[in-house]
């Protein structure tokens, strides 16, 4: 595998994690805090009042956290702003996200839409690999596997493989009927959208 292939695979996997994060953000019934002070207060509440825990989580000093909590500082630098948004959204409305994950894993499944390279068969046939736009509802069992892998801290490669298997089974193998042994290559994801 060349360095370009490794880089392309990393971008593909990052799109899967971003797609799952966007899908969860769409579930929020109330908007997450947007100001740095409100985000710090929320994170401090989630850390049971510990400014030290918030500082460690964000990678800043305890004094920095205290300045934002008191209102002395208002505009964080880009890295801190990104960390605040990510950490706040990861903790925001956990019950809403848990209910959506449970529903997807038990009865609803996920809808995955993407534009990516799919390779099915040898060149020169109608199954030759090419870029395709696909939107498919994946089964609850595949949704459960994808969500469980993410919750268990699976590597990005494992998550990529789980999404590839779900798309291949639902779209190309049609739930195992007719083309059960079909091997599908999933790569070069241009965009990916996931919905609960």
PDB file of C-alpha atoms in Angstrom:
ATOM      1  CA  UNK A   1       0.000   0.000   0.000  1.00  0.00           C
ATOM      2  CA  UNK A   2       1.458   3.349  -1.040  1.00  0.00           C
ATOM      3  CA  UNK A   3       1.552   6.443   1.160  1.00  0.00           C
ATOM      4  CA  UNK A   4      -1.207   7.973  -0.990  1.00  0.00           C
ATOM      5  CA  UNK A   5      -3.439   4.938  -0.357  1.00  0.00           C
ATOM      6  CA  UNK A   6      -2.869   5.192   3.395  1.00  0.00           C
ATOM      7  CA  UNK A   7      -3.720   8.900   3.356  1.00  0.00           C
ATOM      8  CA  UNK A   8      -6.862   8.295   1.269  1.00  0.00           C
ATOM      9  CA  UNK A   9      -8.013   5.553   3.657  1.00  0.00           C
ATOM     10  CA  UNK A  10      -7.519   7.882   6.639  1.00  0.00           C
ATOM     11  CA  UNK A  11      -9.680  10.578   5.001  1.00  0.00           C
ATOM     12  CA  UNK A  12     -12.376   7.974   4.307  1.00  0.00           C
ATOM     13  CA  UNK A  13     -12.454   6.801   7.913  1.00  0.00           C
ATOM     14  CA  UNK A  14     -12.535  10.355   9.236  1.00  0.00           C
ATOM     15  CA  UNK A  15     -15.639  10.966   7.111  1.00  0.00           C
ATOM     16  CA  UNK A  16     -17.371   8.020   8.796  1.00  0.00           C
ATOM     17  CA  UNK A  17     -16.694   9.349  12.290  1.00  0.00           C
ATOM     18  CA  UNK A  18     -17.765  12.845  11.215  1.00  0.00           C
ATOM     19  CA  UNK A  19     -20.938  11.395   9.676  1.00  0.00           C
ATOM     20  CA  UNK A  20     -21.867   9.680  12.928  1.00  0.00           C
ATOM     21  CA  UNK A  21     -21.174  12.864  14.908  1.00  0.00           C
ATOM     22  CA  UNK A  22     -23.333  14.940  12.528  1.00  0.00           C
ATOM     23  CA  UNK A  23     -26.162  12.400  12.789  1.00  0.00           C
ATOM     24  CA  UNK A  24     -26.113  12.685  16.569  1.00  0.00           C
ATOM     25  CA  UNK A  25     -26.078  16.497  16.455  1.00  0.00           C
ATOM     26  CA  UNK A  26     -29.270  16.417  14.387  1.00  0.00           C
ATOM     27  CA  UNK A  27     -30.989  14.561  17.241  1.00  0.00           C
ATOM     28  CA  UNK A  28     -30.557  17.355  19.775  1.00  0.00           C
ATOM     29  CA  UNK A  29     -33.891  18.723  20.971  1.00  0.00           C
ATOM     30  CA  UNK A  30     -32.198  21.874  22.290  1.00  0.00           C
ATOM     31  CA  UNK A  31     -29.131  23.605  20.896  1.00  0.00           C
ATOM     32  CA  UNK A  32     -25.865  23.005  22.718  1.00  0.00           C
ATOM     33  CA  UNK A  33     -24.245  26.005  24.451  1.00  0.00           C
ATOM     34  CA  UNK A  34     -22.301  28.181  22.029  1.00  0.00           C
ATOM     35  CA  UNK A  35     -20.447  30.742  24.128  1.00  0.00           C
ATOM     36  CA  UNK A  36     -17.134  29.739  25.671  1.00  0.00           C
ATOM     37  CA  UNK A  37     -18.370  30.617  29.160  1.00  0.00           C
ATOM     38  CA  UNK A  38     -21.568  28.547  28.809  1.00  0.00           C
ATOM     39  CA  UNK A  39     -19.570  25.616  27.424  1.00  0.00           C
ATOM     40  CA  UNK A  40     -17.102  25.807  30.322  1.00  0.00           C
ATOM     41  CA  UNK A  41     -19.960  25.930  32.840  1.00  0.00           C
ATOM     42  CA  UNK A  42     -21.621  22.932  31.210  1.00  0.00           C
ATOM     43  CA  UNK A  43     -18.383  20.924  31.194  1.00  0.00           C
ATOM     44  CA  UNK A  44     -17.695  21.849  34.822  1.00  0.00           C
ATOM     45  CA  UNK A  45     -21.188  20.612  35.754  1.00  0.00           C
ATOM     46  CA  UNK A  46     -20.551  17.330  33.924  1.00  0.00           C
ATOM     47  CA  UNK A  47     -17.206  17.034  35.759  1.00  0.00           C
ATOM     48  CA  UNK A  48     -19.025  17.420  39.104  1.00  0.00           C
ATOM     49  CA  UNK A  49     -17.579  20.887  39.719  1.00  0.00           C
ATOM     50  CA  UNK A  50     -13.929  20.026  39.040  1.00  0.00           C
ATOM     51  CA  UNK A  51     -12.128  22.742  37.092  1.00  0.00           C
ATOM     52  CA  UNK A  52      -9.032  20.534  37.096  1.00  0.00           C
ATOM     53  CA  UNK A  53     -10.907  17.776  35.226  1.00  0.00           C
ATOM     54  CA  UNK A  54     -12.194  20.292  32.663  1.00  0.00           C
ATOM     55  CA  UNK A  55      -8.699  21.698  32.174  1.00  0.00           C
ATOM     56  CA  UNK A  56      -7.222  18.226  31.618  1.00  0.00           C
ATOM     57  CA  UNK A  57     -10.000  17.337  29.217  1.00  0.00           C
ATOM     58  CA  UNK A  58      -9.445  20.490  27.149  1.00  0.00           C
ATOM     59  CA  UNK A  59      -5.646  20.459  27.386  1.00  0.00           C
ATOM     60  CA  UNK A  60      -5.392  23.882  29.041  1.00  0.00           C
ATOM     61  CA  UNK A  61      -4.438  25.165  32.476  1.00  0.00           C
ATOM     62  CA  UNK A  62      -6.841  25.377  35.374  1.00  0.00           C
ATOM     63  CA  UNK A  63      -6.390  29.171  35.393  1.00  0.00           C
ATOM     64  CA  UNK A  64      -7.581  29.330  31.786  1.00  0.00           C
ATOM     65  CA  UNK A  65     -10.765  27.484  32.702  1.00  0.00           C
ATOM     66  CA  UNK A  66     -11.314  29.818  35.655  1.00  0.00           C
ATOM     67  CA  UNK A  67     -10.836  32.915  33.444  1.00  0.00           C
ATOM     68  CA  UNK A  68     -13.546  31.721  31.056  1.00  0.00           C
ATOM     69  CA  UNK A  69     -15.872  30.786  33.927  1.00  0.00           C
ATOM     70  CA  UNK A  70     -15.522  34.222  35.504  1.00  0.00           C
ATOM     71  CA  UNK A  71     -16.024  36.001  32.166  1.00  0.00           C
ATOM     72  CA  UNK A  72     -12.531  37.539  32.153  1.00  0.00           C
ATOM     73  CA  UNK A  73     -11.760  35.709  28.887  1.00  0.00           C
ATOM     74  CA  UNK A  74     -14.367  35.441  26.161  1.00  0.00           C
ATOM     75  CA  UNK A  75     -12.757  34.475  22.849  1.00  0.00           C
ATOM     76  CA  UNK A  76     -10.807  31.220  22.828  1.00  0.00           C
ATOM     77  CA  UNK A  77      -8.141  30.481  20.237  1.00  0.00           C
ATOM     78  CA  UNK A  78      -9.047  28.051  17.465  1.00  0.00           C
ATOM     79  CA  UNK A  79      -7.724  24.896  19.139  1.00  0.00           C
ATOM     80  CA  UNK A  80      -9.523  25.613  22.403  1.00  0.00           C
ATOM     81  CA  UNK A  81     -12.721  26.591  20.570  1.00  0.00           C
ATOM     82  CA  UNK A  82     -12.679  23.311  18.633  1.00  0.00           C
ATOM     83  CA  UNK A  83     -12.060  21.343  21.840  1.00  0.00           C
ATOM     84  CA  UNK A  84     -14.907  23.168  23.607  1.00  0.00           C
ATOM     85  CA  UNK A  85     -17.355  22.418  20.804  1.00  0.00           C
ATOM     86  CA  UNK A  86     -16.285  18.778  20.538  1.00  0.00           C
ATOM     87  CA  UNK A  87     -16.362  18.092  24.277  1.00  0.00           C
ATOM     88  CA  UNK A  88     -19.656  19.936  24.824  1.00  0.00           C
ATOM     89  CA  UNK A  89     -21.396  18.125  21.993  1.00  0.00           C
ATOM     90  CA  UNK A  90     -20.034  14.758  23.145  1.00  0.00           C
ATOM     91  CA  UNK A  91     -21.719  15.295  26.535  1.00  0.00           C
ATOM     92  CA  UNK A  92     -24.851  17.128  25.385  1.00  0.00           C
ATOM     93  CA  UNK A  93     -28.196  15.330  25.804  1.00  0.00           C
ATOM     94  CA  UNK A  94     -26.843  11.828  26.453  1.00  0.00           C
ATOM     95  CA  UNK A  95     -30.303  10.317  26.934  1.00  0.00           C
ATOM     96  CA  UNK A  96     -31.539  11.570  23.554  1.00  0.00           C
ATOM     97  CA  UNK A  97     -28.498  10.053  21.833  1.00  0.00           C
ATOM     98  CA  UNK A  98     -28.801   6.799  23.802  1.00  0.00           C
ATOM     99  CA  UNK A  99     -32.464   6.414  22.858  1.00  0.00           C
ATOM    100  CA  UNK A 100     -31.690   7.018  19.168  1.00  0.00           C
ATOM    101  CA  UNK A 101     -28.839   4.470  19.256  1.00  0.00           C
ATOM    102  CA  UNK A 102     -31.111   1.932  20.966  1.00  0.00           C
ATOM    103  CA  UNK A 103     -33.862   2.503  18.391  1.00  0.00           C
ATOM    104  CA  UNK A 104     -31.398   2.176  15.498  1.00  0.00           C
ATOM    105  CA  UNK A 105     -29.929  -1.027  16.919  1.00  0.00           C
ATOM    106  CA  UNK A 106     -33.252  -2.666  17.725  1.00  0.00           C
ATOM    107  CA  UNK A 107     -35.736  -1.664  15.048  1.00  0.00           C
ATOM    108  CA  UNK A 108     -34.908   1.393  12.957  1.00  0.00           C
ATOM    109  CA  UNK A 109     -31.460   0.826  11.513  1.00  0.00           C
ATOM    110  CA  UNK A 110     -29.487   3.639   9.887  1.00  0.00           C
ATOM    111  CA  UNK A 111     -29.690   5.352   6.520  1.00  0.00           C
ATOM    112  CA  UNK A 112     -26.265   5.755   4.933  1.00  0.00           C
ATOM    113  CA  UNK A 113     -25.811   7.943   1.861  1.00  0.00           C
ATOM    114  CA  UNK A 114     -22.458   8.346   0.177  1.00  0.00           C
ATOM    115  CA  UNK A 115     -20.487   8.908  -2.983  1.00  0.00           C
ATOM    116  CA  UNK A 116     -17.584   6.499  -3.075  1.00  0.00           C
ATOM    117  CA  UNK A 117     -15.697   3.971  -5.150  1.00  0.00           C
ATOM    118  CA  UNK A 118     -17.302   0.542  -5.091  1.00  0.00           C
ATOM    119  CA  UNK A 119     -15.556  -2.373  -6.785  1.00  0.00           C
ATOM    120  CA  UNK A 120     -17.449  -5.614  -7.327  1.00  0.00           C
ATOM    121  CA  UNK A 121     -15.993  -7.545 -10.187  1.00  0.00           C
ATOM    122  CA  UNK A 122     -13.368  -7.669 -12.922  1.00  0.00           C
ATOM    123  CA  UNK A 123     -12.711  -4.754 -15.264  1.00  0.00           C
ATOM    124  CA  UNK A 124     -14.725  -4.797 -18.463  1.00  0.00           C
ATOM    125  CA  UNK A 125     -17.888  -6.117 -16.825  1.00  0.00           C
ATOM    126  CA  UNK A 126     -20.937  -4.248 -15.600  1.00  0.00           C
ATOM    127  CA  UNK A 127     -19.728  -4.945 -12.048  1.00  0.00           C
ATOM    128  CA  UNK A 128     -16.380  -3.206 -12.598  1.00  0.00           C
ATOM    129  CA  UNK A 129     -15.369  -0.770  -9.896  1.00  0.00           C
ATOM    130  CA  UNK A 130     -16.532   2.813 -10.252  1.00  0.00           C
ATOM    131  CA  UNK A 131     -17.671   5.802  -8.222  1.00  0.00           C
ATOM    132  CA  UNK A 132     -21.325   5.477  -7.267  1.00  0.00           C
ATOM    133  CA  UNK A 133     -23.888   7.560  -5.395  1.00  0.00           C
ATOM    134  CA  UNK A 134     -25.655   5.244  -2.981  1.00  0.00           C
ATOM    135  CA  UNK A 135     -28.330   5.796  -0.366  1.00  0.00           C
ATOM    136  CA  UNK A 136     -29.347   2.697   1.550  1.00  0.00           C
ATOM    137  CA  UNK A 137     -31.149   1.755   4.751  1.00  0.00           C
ATOM    138  CA  UNK A 138     -28.979  -0.688   6.667  1.00  0.00           C
ATOM    139  CA  UNK A 139     -30.463  -3.292   8.956  1.00  0.00           C
ATOM    140  CA  UNK A 140     -30.693  -2.859  12.722  1.00  0.00           C
ATOM    141  CA  UNK A 141     -28.111  -5.617  13.184  1.00  0.00           C
ATOM    142  CA  UNK A 142     -25.564  -3.735  11.068  1.00  0.00           C
ATOM    143  CA  UNK A 143     -26.507  -0.465  12.811  1.00  0.00           C
ATOM    144  CA  UNK A 144     -25.938  -2.163  16.174  1.00  0.00           C
ATOM    145  CA  UNK A 145     -22.522  -3.414  15.045  1.00  0.00           C
ATOM    146  CA  UNK A 146     -21.455   0.039  13.805  1.00  0.00           C
ATOM    147  CA  UNK A 147     -22.660   1.847  16.921  1.00  0.00           C
ATOM    148  CA  UNK A 148     -21.234  -0.779  19.286  1.00  0.00           C
ATOM    149  CA  UNK A 149     -17.853  -0.600  17.544  1.00  0.00           C
ATOM    150  CA  UNK A 150     -17.840   3.177  17.935  1.00  0.00           C
ATOM    151  CA  UNK A 151     -18.850   2.987  21.607  1.00  0.00           C
ATOM    152  CA  UNK A 152     -16.187   0.358  22.328  1.00  0.00           C
ATOM    153  CA  UNK A 153     -13.499   2.634  20.887  1.00  0.00           C
ATOM    154  CA  UNK A 154     -12.861   0.525  17.806  1.00  0.00           C
ATOM    155  CA  UNK A 155     -10.126   1.679  15.477  1.00  0.00           C
ATOM    156  CA  UNK A 156     -11.153   3.775  12.533  1.00  0.00           C
ATOM    157  CA  UNK A 157     -10.272   0.862  10.272  1.00  0.00           C
ATOM    158  CA  UNK A 158     -12.715  -1.412  12.111  1.00  0.00           C
ATOM    159  CA  UNK A 159     -15.428   1.215  11.801  1.00  0.00           C
ATOM    160  CA  UNK A 160     -14.725   1.590   8.091  1.00  0.00           C
ATOM    161  CA  UNK A 161     -15.003  -2.168   7.645  1.00  0.00           C
ATOM    162  CA  UNK A 162     -18.326  -2.279   9.541  1.00  0.00           C
ATOM    163  CA  UNK A 163     -19.829   0.493   7.362  1.00  0.00           C
ATOM    164  CA  UNK A 164     -18.502  -1.142   4.187  1.00  0.00           C
ATOM    165  CA  UNK A 165     -20.042  -4.483   5.190  1.00  0.00           C
ATOM    166  CA  UNK A 166     -23.390  -2.839   6.009  1.00  0.00           C
ATOM    167  CA  UNK A 167     -23.554  -1.053   2.641  1.00  0.00           C
ATOM    168  CA  UNK A 168     -22.411  -4.138   0.743  1.00  0.00           C
ATOM    169  CA  UNK A 169     -24.980  -6.366   2.432  1.00  0.00           C
ATOM    170  CA  UNK A 170     -27.910  -3.967   2.086  1.00  0.00           C
ATOM    171  CA  UNK A 171     -27.227  -2.644  -1.414  1.00  0.00           C
ATOM    172  CA  UNK A 172     -25.159  -5.140  -3.377  1.00  0.00           C
ATOM    173  CA  UNK A 173     -25.985  -8.448  -1.716  1.00  0.00           C
ATOM    174  CA  UNK A 174     -29.560  -7.419  -0.965  1.00  0.00           C
ATOM    175  CA  UNK A 175     -29.607  -9.061   2.443  1.00  0.00           C
ATOM    176  CA  UNK A 176     -27.792 -12.167   1.250  1.00  0.00           C
ATOM    177  CA  UNK A 177     -30.170 -13.078  -1.563  1.00  0.00           C
ATOM    178  CA  UNK A 178     -28.667 -14.077  -4.885  1.00  0.00           C
ATOM    179  CA  UNK A 179     -25.185 -12.600  -4.460  1.00  0.00           C
ATOM    180  CA  UNK A 180     -24.379 -13.757  -0.926  1.00  0.00           C
ATOM    181  CA  UNK A 181     -20.659 -14.314  -1.519  1.00  0.00           C
ATOM    182  CA  UNK A 182     -20.032 -11.056  -3.403  1.00  0.00           C
ATOM    183  CA  UNK A 183     -16.863  -9.246  -2.284  1.00  0.00           C
ATOM    184  CA  UNK A 184     -17.229  -5.452  -2.362  1.00  0.00           C
ATOM    185  CA  UNK A 185     -14.409  -2.886  -2.225  1.00  0.00           C
ATOM    186  CA  UNK A 186     -15.356   0.427  -0.549  1.00  0.00           C
ATOM    187  CA  UNK A 187     -12.862   3.313  -0.901  1.00  0.00           C
ATOM    188  CA  UNK A 188     -12.328   6.957  -1.903  1.00  0.00           C
ATOM    189  CA  UNK A 189     -15.352   8.333  -0.069  1.00  0.00           C
ATOM    190  CA  UNK A 190     -16.102  11.811  -1.431  1.00  0.00           C
ATOM    191  CA  UNK A 191     -18.946  12.447   1.026  1.00  0.00           C
ATOM    192  CA  UNK A 192     -20.897  10.415   3.534  1.00  0.00           C
ATOM    193  CA  UNK A 193     -24.092  11.155   5.438  1.00  0.00           C
ATOM    194  CA  UNK A 194     -25.637   9.017   8.186  1.00  0.00           C
ATOM    195  CA  UNK A 195     -29.143   9.400   9.612  1.00  0.00           C
ATOM    196  CA  UNK A 196     -30.809   7.694  12.550  1.00  0.00           C
TER     197      UNK A 196
END
